[in-house]
CSV table of N, CA and C in Angstrom, one decimal:
chain,number,residue,atom,x,y,z
A,1,UNK,N,-30.0,-9.4,10.4
A,1,UNK,CA,-29.3,-9.6,11.6
A,1,UNK,C,-27.9,-10.1,11.2
A,2,UNK,N,-26.9,-9.7,12.0
A,2,UNK,CA,-25.6,-10.3,11.9
A,2,UNK,C,-25.2,-11.2,13.1
A,3,UNK,N,-24.6,-12.3,12.7
A,3,UNK,CA,-24.1,-13.2,13.8
A,3,UNK,C,-22.7,-13.5,13.5
A,4,UNK,N,-21.8,-13.5,14.5
A,4,UNK,CA,-20.3,-13.9,14.4
A,4,UNK,C,-20.2,-15.2,15.1
A,5,UNK,N,-19.4,-16.1,14.5
A,5,UNK,CA,-19.2,-17.4,14.9
A,5,UNK,C,-17.8,-17.8,14.6
A,6,UNK,N,-16.9,-17.6,15.5
A,6,UNK,CA,-15.5,-17.9,15.2
A,6,UNK,C,-14.9,-17.0,14.0
A,7,UNK,N,-14.6,-17.8,13.0
A,7,UNK,CA,-14.0,-17.1,11.9
A,7,UNK,C,-14.9,-16.6,10.8
A,8,UNK,N,-16.2,-16.7,11.0
A,8,UNK,CA,-17.2,-16.2,10.0
A,8,UNK,C,-18.2,-15.3,10.7
A,9,UNK,N,-18.7,-14.4,9.8
A,9,UNK,CA,-19.8,-13.5,10.1
A,9,UNK,C,-21.0,-13.9,9.2
A,10,UNK,N,-22.1,-14.1,9.7
A,10,UNK,CA,-23.3,-14.4,8.9
A,10,UNK,C,-24.3,-13.2,8.9
A,11,UNK,N,-24.6,-12.9,7.7
A,11,UNK,CA,-25.7,-11.8,7.6
A,11,UNK,C,-26.9,-12.5,7.1
A,12,UNK,N,-28.0,-12.4,8.0
A,12,UNK,CA,-29.2,-13.2,7.8
A,12,UNK,C,-30.4,-12.2,7.5
A,13,UNK,N,-31.1,-12.4,6.4
A,13,UNK,CA,-32.3,-11.5,6.0
A,13,UNK,C,-33.5,-12.3,6.3
A,14,UNK,N,-34.4,-11.8,7.2
A,14,UNK,CA,-35.6,-12.5,7.6
A,14,UNK,C,-36.8,-11.6,7.3
A,15,UNK,N,-37.8,-12.3,6.7
A,15,UNK,CA,-39.1,-11.6,6.4
A,15,UNK,C,-39.7,-11.3,7.8
A,16,UNK,N,-40.0,-10.1,8.0
A,16,UNK,CA,-40.6,-9.5,9.2
A,16,UNK,C,-42.0,-10.1,9.5
A,17,UNK,N,-42.7,-10.4,8.5
A,17,UNK,CA,-44.1,-10.8,8.7
A,17,UNK,C,-44.2,-12.3,8.9
A,18,UNK,N,-43.4,-13.1,8.2
A,18,UNK,CA,-43.5,-14.5,8.2
A,18,UNK,C,-42.4,-15.2,9.2
A,19,UNK,N,-41.3,-14.5,9.3
A,19,UNK,CA,-40.2,-15.1,10.0
A,19,UNK,C,-39.3,-16.0,9.2
A,20,UNK,N,-39.6,-16.1,7.9
A,20,UNK,CA,-39.0,-16.9,7.0
A,20,UNK,C,-37.5,-16.4,6.7
A,21,UNK,N,-36.5,-17.1,6.6
A,21,UNK,CA,-35.2,-16.8,6.3
A,21,UNK,C,-35.2,-16.7,4.7
A,22,UNK,N,-34.9,-15.4,4.3
A,22,UNK,CA,-34.8,-15.1,2.9
A,22,UNK,C,-33.4,-15.2,2.3
A,23,UNK,N,-32.4,-14.9,3.1
A,23,UNK,CA,-31.0,-14.9,2.5
A,23,UNK,C,-30.0,-15.0,3.7
A,24,UNK,N,-28.9,-15.8,3.4
A,24,UNK,CA,-28.0,-16.0,4.4
A,24,UNK,C,-26.6,-15.7,3.6
A,25,UNK,N,-25.8,-14.7,4.2
A,25,UNK,CA,-24.5,-14.4,3.5
A,25,UNK,C,-23.5,-14.7,4.5
A,26,UNK,N,-22.5,-15.5,4.1
A,26,UNK,CA,-21.4,-15.9,5.0
A,26,UNK,C,-20.1,-15.3,4.6
A,27,UNK,N,-19.5,-14.6,5.5
A,27,UNK,CA,-18.2,-13.9,5.2
A,27,UNK,C,-17.1,-14.3,6.1
A,28,UNK,N,-15.9,-14.5,5.6
A,28,UNK,CA,-14.8,-14.8,6.3
A,28,UNK,C,-14.3,-13.5,7.0
A,29,UNK,N,-14.0,-13.6,8.3
A,29,UNK,CA,-13.5,-12.4,9.1
A,29,UNK,C,-12.0,-12.4,9.1
A,30,UNK,N,-11.4,-11.3,8.6
A,30,UNK,CA,-10.0,-11.1,8.4
A,30,UNK,C,-9.1,-11.3,9.6
A,31,UNK,N,-9.7,-10.9,10.7
A,31,UNK,CA,-8.8,-11.1,12.0
A,31,UNK,C,-9.1,-12.3,12.7
A,32,UNK,N,-9.9,-13.2,12.0
A,32,UNK,CA,-10.3,-14.4,12.9
A,32,UNK,C,-9.2,-15.5,12.9
A,33,UNK,N,-8.4,-15.5,11.9
A,33,UNK,CA,-7.4,-16.6,11.8
A,33,UNK,C,-6.1,-16.0,11.2
A,34,UNK,N,-5.0,-16.1,12.0
A,34,UNK,CA,-3.7,-15.7,11.4
A,34,UNK,C,-3.0,-17.0,10.8
A,35,UNK,N,-2.2,-16.8,9.8
A,35,UNK,CA,-1.6,-17.9,9.1
A,35,UNK,C,-0.9,-18.7,10.2
A,36,UNK,N,-0.9,-20.0,10.0
A,36,UNK,CA,-0.2,-20.9,10.8
A,36,UNK,C,1.3,-21.0,10.5
A,37,UNK,N,2.2,-21.5,11.4
A,37,UNK,CA,3.5,-21.6,11.2
A,37,UNK,C,4.3,-20.4,11.0
A,38,UNK,N,3.8,-19.3,11.6
A,38,UNK,CA,4.5,-18.1,11.7
A,38,UNK,C,4.6,-17.3,10.3
A,39,UNK,N,3.7,-17.7,9.4
A,39,UNK,CA,3.7,-17.1,8.2
A,39,UNK,C,3.1,-15.8,8.1
A,40,UNK,N,3.1,-15.1,7.0
A,40,UNK,CA,2.5,-13.7,7.1
A,40,UNK,C,1.4,-13.7,5.9
A,41,UNK,N,0.6,-12.7,6.0
A,41,UNK,CA,-0.4,-12.5,5.0
A,41,UNK,C,-0.3,-11.1,4.4
A,42,UNK,N,-0.5,-11.1,3.1
A,42,UNK,CA,-0.5,-9.8,2.4
A,42,UNK,C,-1.7,-9.0,3.0
A,43,UNK,N,-1.6,-7.6,2.7
A,43,UNK,CA,-2.7,-6.8,3.1
A,43,UNK,C,-3.7,-6.6,2.0
A,44,UNK,N,-4.7,-6.0,2.2
A,44,UNK,CA,-5.8,-5.7,1.2
A,44,UNK,C,-5.2,-4.9,0.0
A,45,UNK,N,-4.4,-3.9,0.3
A,45,UNK,CA,-3.9,-3.1,-0.9
A,45,UNK,C,-3.0,-3.9,-1.8
A,46,UNK,N,-2.2,-4.8,-1.1
A,46,UNK,CA,-1.3,-5.6,-2.0
A,46,UNK,C,-2.1,-6.7,-2.8
A,47,UNK,N,-3.2,-7.1,-2.3
A,47,UNK,CA,-4.1,-8.0,-3.0
A,47,UNK,C,-4.8,-7.2,-4.2
A,48,UNK,N,-5.2,-5.9,-4.0
A,48,UNK,CA,-5.7,-5.2,-5.1
A,48,UNK,C,-4.6,-4.9,-6.2
A,49,UNK,N,-3.5,-4.6,-5.7
A,49,UNK,CA,-2.3,-4.3,-6.6
A,49,UNK,C,-2.1,-5.6,-7.5
A,50,UNK,N,-2.1,-6.8,-6.9
A,50,UNK,CA,-1.9,-8.0,-7.7
A,50,UNK,C,-3.0,-8.3,-8.7
A,51,UNK,N,-4.2,-8.0,-8.4
A,51,UNK,CA,-5.3,-8.2,-9.4
A,51,UNK,C,-5.2,-7.1,-10.5
A,52,UNK,N,-4.9,-5.9,-10.1
A,52,UNK,CA,-4.8,-4.8,-11.2
A,52,UNK,C,-3.6,-5.3,-12.0
A,53,UNK,N,-2.4,-5.6,-11.5
A,53,UNK,CA,-1.3,-5.9,-12.4
A,53,UNK,C,-1.6,-7.1,-13.2
A,54,UNK,N,-2.2,-8.1,-12.8
A,54,UNK,CA,-2.6,-9.3,-13.6
A,54,UNK,C,-3.5,-8.8,-14.8
A,55,UNK,N,-4.5,-8.0,-14.5
A,55,UNK,CA,-5.5,-7.5,-15.4
A,55,UNK,C,-4.9,-6.5,-16.4
A,56,UNK,N,-3.7,-5.8,-16.1
A,56,UNK,CA,-3.2,-4.9,-16.9
A,56,UNK,C,-4.0,-3.5,-16.8
A,57,UNK,N,-4.5,-3.3,-15.6
A,57,UNK,CA,-5.3,-2.0,-15.4
A,57,UNK,C,-4.6,-1.3,-14.3
A,58,UNK,N,-4.7,0.1,-14.6
A,58,UNK,CA,-4.1,1.0,-13.5
A,58,UNK,C,-5.2,1.3,-12.5
A,59,UNK,N,-4.7,1.7,-11.3
A,59,UNK,CA,-5.6,2.0,-10.2
A,59,UNK,C,-6.6,3.2,-10.6
A,60,UNK,N,-6.1,4.1,-11.4
A,60,UNK,CA,-7.0,5.2,-11.7
A,60,UNK,C,-8.2,4.7,-12.7
A,61,UNK,N,-7.9,3.7,-13.4
A,61,UNK,CA,-9.0,3.1,-14.3
A,61,UNK,C,-10.1,2.2,-13.5
A,62,UNK,N,-9.7,1.8,-12.4
A,62,UNK,CA,-10.5,0.8,-11.7
A,62,UNK,C,-11.4,1.4,-10.7
A,63,UNK,N,-12.6,0.8,-10.5
A,63,UNK,CA,-13.5,1.2,-9.4
A,63,UNK,C,-13.8,-0.2,-8.7
A,64,UNK,N,-13.4,-0.3,-7.5
A,64,UNK,CA,-13.5,-1.4,-6.7
A,64,UNK,C,-14.9,-1.6,-6.1
A,65,UNK,N,-15.5,-2.7,-6.2
A,65,UNK,CA,-16.9,-3.0,-5.7
A,65,UNK,C,-16.8,-4.0,-4.5
A,66,UNK,N,-15.8,-4.8,-4.4
A,66,UNK,CA,-15.7,-5.8,-3.4
A,66,UNK,C,-14.3,-6.1,-3.1
A,67,UNK,N,-13.9,-6.2,-1.8
A,67,UNK,CA,-12.7,-6.6,-1.3
A,67,UNK,C,-12.8,-7.3,0.0
A,68,UNK,N,-12.9,-8.6,0.0
A,68,UNK,CA,-13.2,-9.3,1.2
A,68,UNK,C,-12.2,-10.5,1.4
A,69,UNK,N,-11.8,-10.8,2.6
A,69,UNK,CA,-11.0,-11.9,2.8
A,69,UNK,C,-12.0,-13.1,3.1
A,70,UNK,N,-11.7,-14.2,2.4
A,70,UNK,CA,-12.6,-15.4,2.6
A,70,UNK,C,-11.8,-16.6,2.5
A,71,UNK,N,-12.4,-17.8,2.8
A,71,UNK,CA,-11.8,-19.1,2.7
A,71,UNK,C,-12.3,-19.8,1.5
A,72,UNK,N,-11.4,-20.3,0.6
A,72,UNK,CA,-11.8,-20.9,-0.6
A,72,UNK,C,-11.1,-22.3,-0.7
A,73,UNK,N,-11.7,-23.4,-0.8
A,73,UNK,CA,-11.1,-24.6,-0.9
A,73,UNK,C,-9.8,-24.8,0.2
A,74,UNK,N,-10.2,-24.4,1.4
A,74,UNK,CA,-9.2,-24.6,2.5
A,74,UNK,C,-8.1,-23.6,2.6
A,75,UNK,N,-8.1,-22.7,1.7
A,75,UNK,CA,-7.1,-21.6,1.6
A,75,UNK,C,-7.7,-20.1,1.8
A,76,UNK,N,-7.0,-19.3,2.4
A,76,UNK,CA,-7.5,-18.0,2.6
A,76,UNK,C,-7.1,-17.1,1.4
A,77,UNK,N,-8.3,-16.4,0.8
A,77,UNK,CA,-8.0,-15.6,-0.3
A,77,UNK,C,-8.7,-14.3,-0.1
A,78,UNK,N,-8.2,-13.3,-0.9
A,78,UNK,CA,-8.9,-12.1,-0.9
A,78,UNK,C,-9.9,-12.2,-2.3
A,79,UNK,N,-11.1,-11.8,-2.1
A,79,UNK,CA,-12.0,-11.8,-3.1
A,79,UNK,C,-12.1,-10.3,-3.6
A,80,UNK,N,-11.5,-10.1,-4.8
A,80,UNK,CA,-11.5,-8.7,-5.3
A,80,UNK,C,-12.4,-8.6,-6.6
A,81,UNK,N,-13.2,-7.5,-6.5
A,81,UNK,CA,-14.0,-7.3,-7.7
A,81,UNK,C,-13.9,-5.7,-8.1
A,82,UNK,N,-13.8,-5.5,-9.3
A,82,UNK,CA,-13.7,-4.1,-9.8
A,82,UNK,C,-14.1,-4.0,-11.3
A,83,UNK,N,-14.3,-2.9,-11.8
A,83,UNK,CA,-14.7,-2.5,-13.2
A,83,UNK,C,-14.0,-1.5,-13.7
A,84,UNK,N,-13.9,-1.4,-15.0
A,84,UNK,CA,-13.4,-0.3,-15.7
A,84,UNK,C,-14.5,0.2,-16.7
A,85,UNK,N,-14.2,1.1,-17.7
A,85,UNK,CA,-15.2,1.5,-18.6
A,85,UNK,C,-15.5,0.4,-19.6
A,86,UNK,N,-14.7,-0.6,-19.6
A,86,UNK,CA,-15.0,-1.6,-20.7
A,86,UNK,C,-15.2,-3.0,-20.2
A,87,UNK,N,-14.7,-3.3,-18.9
A,87,UNK,CA,-14.8,-4.7,-18.4
A,87,UNK,C,-15.1,-4.7,-16.9
A,88,UNK,N,-15.6,-5.8,-16.5
A,88,UNK,CA,-15.7,-6.2,-15.1
A,88,UNK,C,-14.8,-7.4,-14.8
A,89,UNK,N,-14.1,-7.3,-13.6
A,89,UNK,CA,-13.1,-8.3,-13.2
A,89,UNK,C,-13.5,-8.9,-11.8
A,90,UNK,N,-13.2,-10.2,-11.7
A,90,UNK,CA,-13.4,-10.9,-10.4
A,90,UNK,C,-12.1,-11.6,-10.1
A,91,UNK,N,-11.4,-11.4,-9.1
A,91,UNK,CA,-10.2,-12.1,-8.7
A,91,UNK,C,-10.3,-12.7,-7.3
A,92,UNK,N,-9.6,-13.8,-7.2
A,92,UNK,CA,-9.3,-14.4,-5.9
A,92,UNK,C,-7.8,-14.4,-5.8
A,93,UNK,N,-7.3,-13.7,-4.8
A,93,UNK,CA,-5.8,-13.5,-4.7
A,93,UNK,C,-5.4,-14.3,-3.4
A,94,UNK,N,-4.4,-15.3,-3.5
A,94,UNK,CA,-4.0,-16.0,-2.2
A,94,UNK,C,-3.4,-15.1,-1.3
A,95,UNK,N,-4.0,-15.1,0.0
A,95,UNK,CA,-3.6,-14.1,0.9
A,95,UNK,C,-2.2,-14.5,1.6
A,96,UNK,N,-1.7,-15.6,1.4
A,96,UNK,CA,-0.4,-15.9,1.8
A,96,UNK,C,0.8,-15.5,0.9
A,97,UNK,N,0.4,-15.8,-0.5
A,97,UNK,CA,1.5,-15.6,-1.5
A,97,UNK,C,1.3,-14.3,-2.4
A,98,UNK,N,0.1,-13.9,-2.5
A,98,UNK,CA,-0.3,-12.8,-3.4
A,98,UNK,C,-0.5,-13.3,-4.8
A,99,UNK,N,-0.4,-14.6,-5.0
A,99,UNK,CA,-0.6,-15.1,-6.4
A,99,UNK,C,-2.1,-15.1,-6.7
A,100,UNK,N,-2.4,-15.1,-8.0
A,100,UNK,CA,-3.8,-15.2,-8.5
A,100,UNK,C,-4.2,-16.5,-8.4
A,101,UNK,N,-5.3,-16.7,-7.6
A,101,UNK,CA,-5.9,-18.1,-7.3
A,101,UNK,C,-7.0,-18.4,-8.4
A,102,UNK,N,-7.8,-17.3,-8.8
A,102,UNK,CA,-8.8,-17.5,-9.8
A,102,UNK,C,-9.1,-16.1,-10.4
A,103,UNK,N,-9.5,-16.1,-11.6
A,103,UNK,CA,-9.9,-14.8,-12.2
A,103,UNK,C,-11.1,-15.0,-13.2
A,104,UNK,N,-11.7,-13.9,-13.4
A,104,UNK,CA,-12.9,-13.9,-14.5
A,104,UNK,C,-12.9,-12.4,-15.0
A,105,UNK,N,-13.2,-12.4,-16.3
A,105,UNK,CA,-13.3,-11.0,-16.9
A,105,UNK,C,-14.5,-11.1,-17.8
A,106,UNK,N,-15.3,-10.0,-17.8
A,106,UNK,CA,-16.5,-10.0,-18.6
A,106,UNK,C,-16.5,-8.6,-19.3
A,107,UNK,N,-17.0,-8.5,-20.5
A,107,UNK,CA,-17.1,-7.4,-21.4
A,107,UNK,C,-18.2,-6.5,-20.6
A,108,UNK,N,-18.1,-5.2,-20.6
A,108,UNK,CA,-19.0,-4.3,-20.0
A,108,UNK,C,-20.5,-4.5,-20.4
A,109,UNK,N,-20.7,-4.7,-21.6
A,109,UNK,CA,-22.1,-4.9,-22.0
A,109,UNK,C,-22.8,-6.0,-21.3
A,110,UNK,N,-22.0,-7.0,-20.9
A,110,UNK,CA,-22.6,-8.2,-20.2
A,110,UNK,C,-23.2,-7.8,-18.8
A,111,UNK,N,-22.6,-6.7,-18.2
A,111,UNK,CA,-23.1,-6.4,-16.8
A,111,UNK,C,-23.8,-5.2,-16.7
A,112,UNK,N,-24.1,-4.4,-17.8
A,112,UNK,CA,-24.9,-3.2,-17.9
A,112,UNK,C,-26.3,-3.5,-17.9
């Protein structure tokens, strides 16, 4: 089931026989909060471009598996995940500035 509460959406998986909650996934909703102080926010494509540029990967080489807007340590970031033939990448891109907030790179053999 999905539940929306203000700026978050919760996806809850429940065992149909026992009623036990098996999993809760919390996701920040992109349209829930606009930047304060009249600031602006980059869009999803700009966040993807920032991650690709930092990784030195072209859009043609990348297959995106996740692009979500979330709150991380009080700041709004895009969580971007993609892979190439040789590596898997995970990025958090600051939604206000487009700067890389965090990144992780794994060799392909580690996730196959």
